[in-house]
GROMACS .gro file of C-alpha atoms in nm:
model
  435
    1UNK     CA    1  -3.821  -1.028  -1.388
    2UNK     CA    2  -3.485  -1.115  -1.233
    3UNK     CA    3  -3.185  -0.961  -1.415
    4UNK     CA    4  -2.902  -1.186  -1.529
    5UNK     CA    5  -2.572  -1.165  -1.340
    6UNK     CA    6  -2.390  -1.008  -1.633
    7UNK     CA    7  -2.665  -0.745  -1.677
    8UNK     CA    8  -2.635  -0.651  -1.310
    9UNK     CA    9  -2.254  -0.655  -1.326
   10UNK     CA   10  -2.234  -0.431  -1.633
   11UNK     CA   11  -2.504  -0.197  -1.504
   12UNK     CA   12  -2.339  -0.175  -1.160
   13UNK     CA   13  -1.995  -0.099  -1.302
   14UNK     CA   14  -2.134   0.138  -1.567
   15UNK     CA   15  -2.323   0.339  -1.304
   16UNK     CA   16  -2.015   0.344  -1.078
   17UNK     CA   17  -1.792   0.473  -1.361
   18UNK     CA   18  -2.051   0.738  -1.453
   19UNK     CA   19  -2.078   0.863  -1.094
   20UNK     CA   20  -1.697   0.878  -1.053
   21UNK     CA   21  -1.667   1.053  -1.392
   22UNK     CA   22  -1.908   1.332  -1.290
   23UNK     CA   23  -1.699   1.397  -0.978
   24UNK     CA   24  -1.871   1.204  -0.696
   25UNK     CA   25  -1.618   1.081  -0.435
   26UNK     CA   26  -1.555   0.708  -0.472
   27UNK     CA   27  -1.717   0.597  -0.142
   28UNK     CA   28  -2.038   0.785  -0.227
   29UNK     CA   29  -2.025   0.660  -0.586
   30UNK     CA   30  -1.999   0.297  -0.470
   31UNK     CA   31  -2.289   0.339  -0.228
   32UNK     CA   32  -2.506   0.526  -0.481
   33UNK     CA   33  -2.438   0.264  -0.751
   34UNK     CA   34  -2.542  -0.013  -0.510
   35UNK     CA   35  -2.866   0.146  -0.389
   36UNK     CA   36  -3.092   0.085  -0.695
   37UNK     CA   37  -3.008  -0.286  -0.693
   38UNK     CA   38  -3.036  -0.307  -0.314
   39UNK     CA   39  -3.386  -0.156  -0.335
   40UNK     CA   40  -3.487  -0.403  -0.603
   41UNK     CA   41  -3.373  -0.690  -0.377
   42UNK     CA   42  -3.526  -0.587  -0.045
   43UNK     CA   43  -3.754  -0.288  -0.075
   44UNK     CA   44  -3.703   0.049   0.092
   45UNK     CA   45  -3.765  -0.021   0.461
   46UNK     CA   46  -3.576  -0.352   0.465
   47UNK     CA   47  -3.289  -0.197   0.265
   48UNK     CA   48  -3.262   0.086   0.516
   49UNK     CA   49  -3.236  -0.152   0.813
   50UNK     CA   50  -2.992  -0.391   0.642
   51UNK     CA   51  -2.776  -0.095   0.530
   52UNK     CA   52  -2.758   0.035   0.886
   53UNK     CA   53  -2.663  -0.309   1.016
   54UNK     CA   54  -2.394  -0.357   0.751
   55UNK     CA   55  -2.245  -0.014   0.813
   56UNK     CA   56  -2.244  -0.070   1.188
   57UNK     CA   57  -2.080  -0.408   1.135
   58UNK     CA   58  -1.790  -0.244   0.953
   59UNK     CA   59  -1.721   0.004   1.234
   60UNK     CA   60  -1.719  -0.257   1.513
   61UNK     CA   61  -1.523  -0.527   1.327
   62UNK     CA   62  -1.233  -0.638   1.553
   63UNK     CA   63  -0.980  -0.680   1.270
   64UNK     CA   64  -1.060  -0.334   1.135
   65UNK     CA   65  -0.968  -0.179   1.469
   66UNK     CA   66  -0.606  -0.221   1.361
   67UNK     CA   67  -0.650   0.021   1.071
   68UNK     CA   68  -0.684   0.347   1.272
   69UNK     CA   69  -0.408   0.227   1.505
   70UNK     CA   70  -0.163   0.175   1.217
   71UNK     CA   71  -0.268   0.507   1.061
   72UNK     CA   72  -0.216   0.686   1.395
   73UNK     CA   73   0.122   0.517   1.437
   74UNK     CA   74   0.234   0.643   1.096
   75UNK     CA   75   0.111   0.994   1.166
   76UNK     CA   76   0.305   1.007   1.496
   77UNK     CA   77   0.627   0.901   1.327
   78UNK     CA   78   0.569   1.143   1.041
   79UNK     CA   79   0.521   1.437   1.278
   80UNK     CA   80   0.809   1.350   1.514
   81UNK     CA   81   1.183   1.328   1.442
   82UNK     CA   82   1.187   0.947   1.431
   83UNK     CA   83   1.150   0.921   1.051
   84UNK     CA   84   1.372   1.215   0.955
   85UNK     CA   85   1.641   1.113   1.205
   86UNK     CA   86   1.646   0.764   1.051
   87UNK     CA   87   1.720   0.919   0.710
   88UNK     CA   88   1.990   1.146   0.853
   89UNK     CA   89   2.167   0.845   1.005
   90UNK     CA   90   2.138   0.633   0.689
   91UNK     CA   91   2.278   0.928   0.495
   92UNK     CA   92   2.540   1.075   0.728
   93UNK     CA   93   2.633   0.771   0.931
   94UNK     CA   94   2.725   0.555   0.630
   95UNK     CA   95   3.003   0.729   0.437
   96UNK     CA   96   3.005   0.598   0.082
   97UNK     CA   97   2.945   0.768  -0.250
   98UNK     CA   98   2.570   0.792  -0.306
   99UNK     CA   99   2.495   0.758   0.064
  100UNK     CA  100   2.204   1.002   0.039
  101UNK     CA  101   2.036   0.780  -0.226
  102UNK     CA  102   2.111   0.457  -0.039
  103UNK     CA  103   2.006   0.625   0.285
  104UNK     CA  104   1.672   0.722   0.131
  105UNK     CA  105   1.605   0.360   0.037
  106UNK     CA  106   1.717   0.234   0.378
  107UNK     CA  107   1.510   0.496   0.561
  108UNK     CA  108   1.203   0.418   0.351
  109UNK     CA  109   1.247   0.047   0.425
  110UNK     CA  110   1.288   0.116   0.796
  111UNK     CA  111   0.991   0.352   0.790
  112UNK     CA  112   0.793   0.085   0.605
  113UNK     CA  113   0.855  -0.155   0.892
  114UNK     CA  114   0.656   0.071   1.125
  115UNK     CA  115   0.411   0.247   0.891
  116UNK     CA  116   0.179   0.091   0.633
  117UNK     CA  117   0.113   0.393   0.412
  118UNK     CA  118   0.310   0.452   0.090
  119UNK     CA  119   0.212   0.819   0.073
  120UNK     CA  120   0.309   0.890   0.435
  121UNK     CA  121   0.643   0.715   0.374
  122UNK     CA  122   0.719   0.931   0.066
  123UNK     CA  123   0.604   1.246   0.242
  124UNK     CA  124   0.803   1.188   0.564
  125UNK     CA  125   1.136   1.073   0.417
  126UNK     CA  126   1.098   1.277   0.096
  127UNK     CA  127   1.035   1.597   0.288
  128UNK     CA  128   1.379   1.566   0.449
  129UNK     CA  129   1.575   1.386   0.179
  130UNK     CA  130   1.473   1.559  -0.145
  131UNK     CA  131   1.593   1.914  -0.059
  132UNK     CA  132   1.914   1.766   0.088
  133UNK     CA  133   1.988   1.551  -0.220
  134UNK     CA  134   1.930   1.840  -0.462
  135UNK     CA  135   2.152   2.067  -0.250
  136UNK     CA  136   2.431   1.806  -0.255
  137UNK     CA  137   2.419   1.788  -0.635
  138UNK     CA  138   2.224   1.465  -0.702
  139UNK     CA  139   2.045   1.444  -1.036
  140UNK     CA  140   1.684   1.564  -1.009
  141UNK     CA  141   1.542   1.252  -1.174
  142UNK     CA  142   1.741   1.017  -0.952
  143UNK     CA  143   1.653   1.209  -0.635
  144UNK     CA  144   1.281   1.222  -0.706
  145UNK     CA  145   1.261   0.869  -0.850
  146UNK     CA  146   1.436   0.700  -0.559
  147UNK     CA  147   1.208   0.873  -0.307
  148UNK     CA  148   0.885   0.810  -0.500
  149UNK     CA  149   0.976   0.442  -0.538
  150UNK     CA  150   1.117   0.416  -0.185
  151UNK     CA  151   0.780   0.513  -0.041
  152UNK     CA  152   0.627   0.200  -0.193
  153UNK     CA  153   0.833  -0.016   0.047
  154UNK     CA  154   0.585   0.090   0.316
  155UNK     CA  155   0.315  -0.096   0.125
  156UNK     CA  156   0.498  -0.429   0.112
  157UNK     CA  157   0.689  -0.447   0.440
  158UNK     CA  158   0.462  -0.515   0.740
  159UNK     CA  159   0.246  -0.354   0.857
  160UNK     CA  160   0.084  -0.286   0.520
  161UNK     CA  161  -0.261  -0.128   0.488
  162UNK     CA  162  -0.304  -0.279   0.141
  163UNK     CA  163  -0.224  -0.630   0.268
  164UNK     CA  164  -0.458  -0.564   0.562
  165UNK     CA  165  -0.746  -0.466   0.330
  166UNK     CA  166  -0.661  -0.757   0.098
  167UNK     CA  167  -0.690  -0.997   0.392
  168UNK     CA  168  -1.026  -0.850   0.494
  169UNK     CA  169  -1.172  -0.877   0.144
  170UNK     CA  170  -1.037  -1.227   0.072
  171UNK     CA  171  -1.075  -1.360   0.430
  172UNK     CA  172  -0.708  -1.455   0.459
  173UNK     CA  173  -0.487  -1.444   0.768
  174UNK     CA  174  -0.358  -1.090   0.822
  175UNK     CA  175  -0.059  -1.223   1.015
  176UNK     CA  176   0.042  -1.460   0.734
  177UNK     CA  177   0.003  -1.184   0.475
  178UNK     CA  178   0.226  -0.951   0.678
  179UNK     CA  179   0.494  -1.219   0.713
  180UNK     CA  180   0.469  -1.307   0.344
  181UNK     CA  181   0.567  -0.949   0.252
  182UNK     CA  182   0.897  -0.950   0.442
  183UNK     CA  183   1.128  -1.137   0.199
  184UNK     CA  184   0.984  -0.972  -0.118
  185UNK     CA  185   1.006  -0.633   0.058
  186UNK     CA  186   1.373  -0.682   0.144
  187UNK     CA  187   1.442  -0.807  -0.210
  188UNK     CA  188   1.273  -0.501  -0.354
  189UNK     CA  189   1.481  -0.269  -0.135
  190UNK     CA  190   1.796  -0.453  -0.256
  191UNK     CA  191   1.686  -0.413  -0.619
  192UNK     CA  192   1.636  -0.038  -0.560
  193UNK     CA  193   1.994  -0.019  -0.428
  194UNK     CA  194   2.110  -0.201  -0.740
  195UNK     CA  195   1.934   0.056  -0.959
  196UNK     CA  196   2.128   0.335  -0.785
  197UNK     CA  197   2.458   0.146  -0.830
  198UNK     CA  198   2.394   0.097  -1.203
  199UNK     CA  199   2.275   0.457  -1.238
  200UNK     CA  200   2.602   0.577  -1.079
  201UNK     CA  201   2.807   0.363  -1.318
  202UNK     CA  202   2.622   0.488  -1.626
  203UNK     CA  203   2.598   0.852  -1.516
  204UNK     CA  204   2.883   0.932  -1.272
  205UNK     CA  205   2.807   1.305  -1.283
  206UNK     CA  206   2.458   1.242  -1.137
  207UNK     CA  207   2.596   1.134  -0.797
  208UNK     CA  208   2.847   1.346  -0.601
  209UNK     CA  209   3.144   1.207  -0.413
  210UNK     CA  210   3.106   1.076  -0.058
  211UNK     CA  211   3.003   1.352   0.181
  212UNK     CA  212   3.211   1.417   0.490
  213UNK     CA  213   3.060   1.499   0.825
  214UNK     CA  214   3.099   1.439   1.200
  215UNK     CA  215   3.095   1.081   1.326
  216UNK     CA  216   2.784   0.958   1.503
  217UNK     CA  217   2.823   0.854   1.864
  218UNK     CA  218   2.696   0.516   1.982
  219UNK     CA  219   2.426   0.696   2.186
  220UNK     CA  220   2.302   0.893   1.883
  221UNK     CA  221   2.290   0.576   1.673
  222UNK     CA  222   2.094   0.393   1.944
  223UNK     CA  223   1.845   0.681   1.981
  224UNK     CA  224   1.802   0.692   1.602
  225UNK     CA  225   1.774   0.324   1.514
  226UNK     CA  226   1.637   0.197   1.847
  227UNK     CA  227   1.279   0.335   1.816
  228UNK     CA  228   1.233   0.196   1.465
  229UNK     CA  229   1.373  -0.146   1.560
  230UNK     CA  230   1.156  -0.161   1.873
  231UNK     CA  231   0.834  -0.064   1.696
  232UNK     CA  232   0.906  -0.297   1.404
  233UNK     CA  233   0.986  -0.583   1.645
  234UNK     CA  234   0.663  -0.531   1.841
  235UNK     CA  235   0.460  -0.563   1.522
  236UNK     CA  236   0.649  -0.836   1.336
  237UNK     CA  237   0.775  -1.058   1.618
  238UNK     CA  238   0.450  -1.055   1.816
  239UNK     CA  239   0.250  -1.157   1.509
  240UNK     CA  240   0.513  -1.406   1.382
  241UNK     CA  241   0.547  -1.573   1.723
  242UNK     CA  242   0.172  -1.590   1.774
  243UNK     CA  243   0.191  -1.371   2.082
  244UNK     CA  244  -0.061  -1.119   1.953
  245UNK     CA  245  -0.318  -1.069   1.679
  246UNK     CA  246  -0.257  -0.790   1.426
  247UNK     CA  247  -0.505  -0.569   1.615
  248UNK     CA  248  -0.333  -0.630   1.949
  249UNK     CA  249   0.008  -0.572   1.792
  250UNK     CA  250  -0.115  -0.248   1.636
  251UNK     CA  251  -0.245  -0.126   1.975
  252UNK     CA  252   0.076  -0.199   2.162
  253UNK     CA  253   0.290  -0.059   1.879
  254UNK     CA  254   0.081   0.262   1.865
  255UNK     CA  255   0.122   0.309   2.242
  256UNK     CA  256   0.498   0.243   2.219
  257UNK     CA  257   0.526   0.487   1.929
  258UNK     CA  258   0.341   0.754   2.127
  259UNK     CA  259   0.584   0.718   2.419
  260UNK     CA  260   0.892   0.711   2.191
  261UNK     CA  261   0.767   1.004   1.980
  262UNK     CA  262   0.744   1.224   2.293
  263UNK     CA  263   1.055   1.083   2.459
  264UNK     CA  264   1.314   1.071   2.180
  265UNK     CA  265   1.124   1.204   1.877
  266UNK     CA  266   1.057   1.556   1.999
  267UNK     CA  267   0.681   1.530   1.939
  268UNK     CA  268   0.502   1.846   2.052
  269UNK     CA  269   0.149   1.871   2.187
  270UNK     CA  270   0.041   2.054   1.871
  271UNK     CA  271   0.189   1.777   1.653
  272UNK     CA  272   0.014   1.516   1.868
  273UNK     CA  273  -0.320   1.690   1.814
  274UNK     CA  274  -0.243   1.714   1.441
  275UNK     CA  275  -0.173   1.339   1.438
  276UNK     CA  276  -0.512   1.270   1.595
  277UNK     CA  277  -0.692   1.500   1.352
  278UNK     CA  278  -0.511   1.353   1.051
  279UNK     CA  279  -0.599   1.002   1.168
  280UNK     CA  280  -0.965   1.097   1.201
  281UNK     CA  281  -0.966   1.254   0.853
  282UNK     CA  282  -0.805   0.945   0.702
  283UNK     CA  283  -1.039   0.709   0.886
  284UNK     CA  284  -1.339   0.919   0.783
  285UNK     CA  285  -1.254   0.846   0.421
  286UNK     CA  286  -1.148   0.484   0.477
  287UNK     CA  287  -1.451   0.416   0.694
  288UNK     CA  288  -1.687   0.544   0.426
  289UNK     CA  289  -1.498   0.342   0.163
  290UNK     CA  290  -1.518   0.025   0.374
  291UNK     CA  291  -1.889   0.081   0.441
  292UNK     CA  292  -1.966   0.144   0.074
  293UNK     CA  293  -1.755  -0.162  -0.016
  294UNK     CA  294  -1.975  -0.379   0.207
  295UNK     CA  295  -2.292  -0.263   0.026
  296UNK     CA  296  -2.125  -0.302  -0.313
  297UNK     CA  297  -2.007  -0.651  -0.220
  298UNK     CA  298  -2.351  -0.751  -0.089
  299UNK     CA  299  -2.515  -0.667  -0.423
  300UNK     CA  300  -2.248  -0.855  -0.619
  301UNK     CA  301  -2.274  -1.161  -0.396
  302UNK     CA  302  -2.656  -1.160  -0.405
  303UNK     CA  303  -2.646  -1.183  -0.784
  304UNK     CA  304  -2.347  -1.422  -0.762
  305UNK     CA  305  -2.141  -1.199  -0.991
  306UNK     CA  306  -1.798  -1.318  -0.862
  307UNK     CA  307  -1.896  -1.685  -0.884
  308UNK     CA  308  -2.058  -1.654  -1.229
  309UNK     CA  309  -1.768  -1.444  -1.359
  310UNK     CA  310  -1.522  -1.710  -1.243
  311UNK     CA  311  -1.723  -1.991  -1.405
  312UNK     CA  312  -1.755  -1.791  -1.728
  313UNK     CA  313  -1.382  -1.716  -1.743
  314UNK     CA  314  -1.282  -2.079  -1.664
  315UNK     CA  315  -1.511  -2.206  -1.940
  316UNK     CA  316  -1.254  -2.079  -2.191
  317UNK     CA  317  -1.003  -2.331  -2.047
  318UNK     CA  318  -0.724  -2.074  -2.034
  319UNK     CA  319  -0.384  -2.142  -1.884
  320UNK     CA  320  -0.367  -2.035  -1.515
  321UNK     CA  321  -0.061  -1.822  -1.589
  322UNK     CA  322  -0.239  -1.655  -1.880
  323UNK     CA  323  -0.524  -1.570  -1.640
  324UNK     CA  324  -0.270  -1.434  -1.389
  325UNK     CA  325  -0.100  -1.225  -1.660
  326UNK     CA  326  -0.436  -1.076  -1.762
  327UNK     CA  327  -0.515  -0.987  -1.401
  328UNK     CA  328  -0.177  -0.820  -1.348
  329UNK     CA  329  -0.208  -0.618  -1.672
  330UNK     CA  330  -0.565  -0.525  -1.573
  331UNK     CA  331  -0.450  -0.387  -1.237
  332UNK     CA  332  -0.151  -0.200  -1.379
  333UNK     CA  333  -0.375  -0.028  -1.635
  334UNK     CA  334  -0.651   0.037  -1.381
  335UNK     CA  335  -0.389   0.177  -1.142
  336UNK     CA  336  -0.334   0.463  -1.386
  337UNK     CA  337  -0.682   0.591  -1.299
  338UNK     CA  338  -0.774   0.468  -0.948
  339UNK     CA  339  -0.583   0.467  -0.620
  340UNK     CA  340  -0.504   0.128  -0.461
  341UNK     CA  341  -0.751   0.122  -0.171
  342UNK     CA  342  -1.046   0.198  -0.401
  343UNK     CA  343  -0.930  -0.068  -0.648
  344UNK     CA  344  -0.916  -0.321  -0.366
  345UNK     CA  345  -1.281  -0.278  -0.267
  346UNK     CA  346  -1.421  -0.233  -0.618
  347UNK     CA  347  -1.247  -0.512  -0.808
  348UNK     CA  348  -1.095  -0.765  -0.567
  349UNK     CA  349  -1.422  -0.936  -0.462
  350UNK     CA  350  -1.468  -1.038  -0.826
  351UNK     CA  351  -1.103  -1.113  -0.910
  352UNK     CA  352  -0.984  -1.321  -0.616
  353UNK     CA  353  -1.229  -1.614  -0.668
  354UNK     CA  354  -1.094  -1.640  -1.025
  355UNK     CA  355  -0.734  -1.651  -0.894
  356UNK     CA  356  -0.827  -1.917  -0.634
  357UNK     CA  357  -1.010  -2.125  -0.896
  358UNK     CA  358  -0.703  -2.106  -1.119
  359UNK     CA  359  -0.507  -2.287  -0.847
  360UNK     CA  360  -0.299  -2.002  -0.703
  361UNK     CA  361  -0.231  -1.959  -0.332
  362UNK     CA  362  -0.417  -1.651  -0.204
  363UNK     CA  363  -0.142  -1.558   0.045
  364UNK     CA  364   0.108  -1.559  -0.242
  365UNK     CA  365  -0.128  -1.364  -0.464
  366UNK     CA  366  -0.165  -1.104  -0.185
  367UNK     CA  367   0.203  -1.019  -0.228
  368UNK     CA  368   0.175  -1.016  -0.610
  369UNK     CA  369  -0.132  -0.795  -0.582
  370UNK     CA  370   0.043  -0.556  -0.344
  371UNK     CA  371   0.338  -0.515  -0.582
  372UNK     CA  372   0.096  -0.428  -0.864
  373UNK     CA  373  -0.050  -0.165  -0.629
  374UNK     CA  374   0.302  -0.029  -0.575
  375UNK     CA  375   0.336   0.009  -0.951
  376UNK     CA  376  -0.004   0.182  -0.952
  377UNK     CA  377   0.114   0.457  -0.717
  378UNK     CA  378   0.403   0.528  -0.958
  379UNK     CA  379   0.203   0.541  -1.281
  380UNK     CA  380   0.039   0.864  -1.408
  381UNK     CA  381  -0.211   1.021  -1.421
  382UNK     CA  382  -0.315   0.917  -1.065
  383UNK     CA  383   0.024   0.804  -0.928
  384UNK     CA  384  -0.004   0.939  -0.575
  385UNK     CA  385   0.366   0.913  -0.488
  386UNK     CA  386   0.463   1.103  -0.805
  387UNK     CA  387   0.259   1.405  -0.703
  388UNK     CA  388   0.368   1.387  -0.336
  389UNK     CA  389   0.735   1.408  -0.438
  390UNK     CA  390   0.671   1.675  -0.702
  391UNK     CA  391   0.483   1.884  -0.444
  392UNK     CA  392   0.774   1.859  -0.199
  393UNK     CA  393   1.027   1.977  -0.458
  394UNK     CA  394   0.806   2.191  -0.678
  395UNK     CA  395   1.075   2.463  -0.710
  396UNK     CA  396   1.337   2.216  -0.838
  397UNK     CA  397   1.157   1.909  -0.975
  398UNK     CA  398   0.891   1.874  -1.247
  399UNK     CA  399   0.637   1.593  -1.267
  400UNK     CA  400   0.828   1.476  -1.577
  401UNK     CA  401   1.147   1.442  -1.371
  402UNK     CA  402   0.966   1.228  -1.115
  403UNK     CA  403   0.809   1.003  -1.381
  404UNK     CA  404   1.138   0.954  -1.567
  405UNK     CA  405   1.325   0.892  -1.243
  406UNK     CA  406   1.069   0.629  -1.136
  407UNK     CA  407   1.086   0.421  -1.456
  408UNK     CA  408   1.397   0.214  -1.360
  409UNK     CA  409   1.240   0.135  -1.023
  410UNK     CA  410   0.912   0.030  -1.187
  411UNK     CA  411   1.119  -0.205  -1.405
  412UNK     CA  412   1.268  -0.365  -1.090
  413UNK     CA  413   0.917  -0.419  -0.952
  414UNK     CA  414   0.829  -0.606  -1.272
  415UNK     CA  415   1.145  -0.817  -1.225
  416UNK     CA  416   1.033  -0.897  -0.868
  417UNK     CA  417   0.687  -0.993  -0.998
  418UNK     CA  418   0.847  -1.232  -1.248
  419UNK     CA  419   1.066  -1.379  -0.971
  420UNK     CA  420   0.763  -1.436  -0.747
  421UNK     CA  421   0.575  -1.611  -1.026
  422UNK     CA  422   0.877  -1.830  -1.105
  423UNK     CA  423   0.958  -1.896  -0.738
  424UNK     CA  424   0.641  -1.866  -0.524
  425UNK     CA  425   0.837  -1.981  -0.216
  426UNK     CA  426   0.986  -1.630  -0.197
  427UNK     CA  427   0.649  -1.522  -0.055
  428UNK     CA  428   0.507  -1.834   0.111
  429UNK     CA  429   0.817  -1.987   0.274
  430UNK     CA  430   0.800  -1.769   0.589
  431UNK     CA  431   0.421  -1.805   0.636
  432UNK     CA  432   0.454  -2.184   0.594
  433UNK     CA  433   0.734  -2.185   0.849
  434UNK     CA  434   0.518  -1.982   1.087
  435UNK     CA  435   0.235  -2.233   1.050
   0.00000   0.00000   0.00000
């Protein structure tokens, strides 16, 4: 007897939650939860062959080739001086009160333009900036909060791994998604700066006076900013102008980063090998997650769970904006317990048809979704950026300091979400212009 879609959906999610709860890694939990239903559909021998074909299809997908390239690019920057030097210029080269805090935001934004990982952004810039800010006398909560939040700019500004995975799951243009993140990303960086300005006005003792130091020469400025501008231009301009696909842009940018990391970034052979190993470790996890996500998605599509769920939800005749609000709240709450990439492959195949049926543009929703993922990496108990920053400054900063320091920045993300809902053109104007 064929099970109903809701019986399969509840059983599938219940089994997945149980396997995660007992400690099974999420990729294995997704695959294990899918197998009983896959066997009931096809039988053992057929399931084995179809599983092999689906897994192989993931690893040879042309679009997915960009993922290890962007990961490798980020690792190279993180292990060379390119990222830290960018922070030092934003801090020391711009002499205003609070320059270390503003420099952290600027460096995270610049780093985000060449690296799509929030955690790598927080780790690279935070590793240099947090000890420096504490030594200069910045408040612990401000120092840790601005760096934890600043790392999220890497998720919104292109290239973004979350937008890349969103595009793969929803079958949307990766290039248009990358371009759609530019204006909201710059707005978010500006809002972060505004938070620091208001913080300084309300708590003058938390921010020291402007630091004095030697002036930067034009050559030093060029060697510091030049690599970031060049790598960012290769990725953004080539995609925006239609010169290259995201995968081609990632390949050229990774090669350029490798040359620049050795030439001006002081990358050593040992650091290069470490970058390769770290990329392989990351891709081992992401590859398993992508493969398990394919099996999970096949079972859901076979039983038409996304389609039936959408029809069921729309039968209540709810307002589209009420549906959107429910989805955003759902992701913010879920983000307290799951990291963004896992959420993308577990929930998005069911959620995005509902959003499309409610009349929302999926490119626009990709930006909204990504901002909710940014909030997720700043919310305990699984807020990755919180623990990255706390680990960097464990002798000076508690996890409570990081959480309290992040709250004003989370509030600005909610403001940006509201602005995007009120004015969707903030996200879709550039992609429409590109088209």
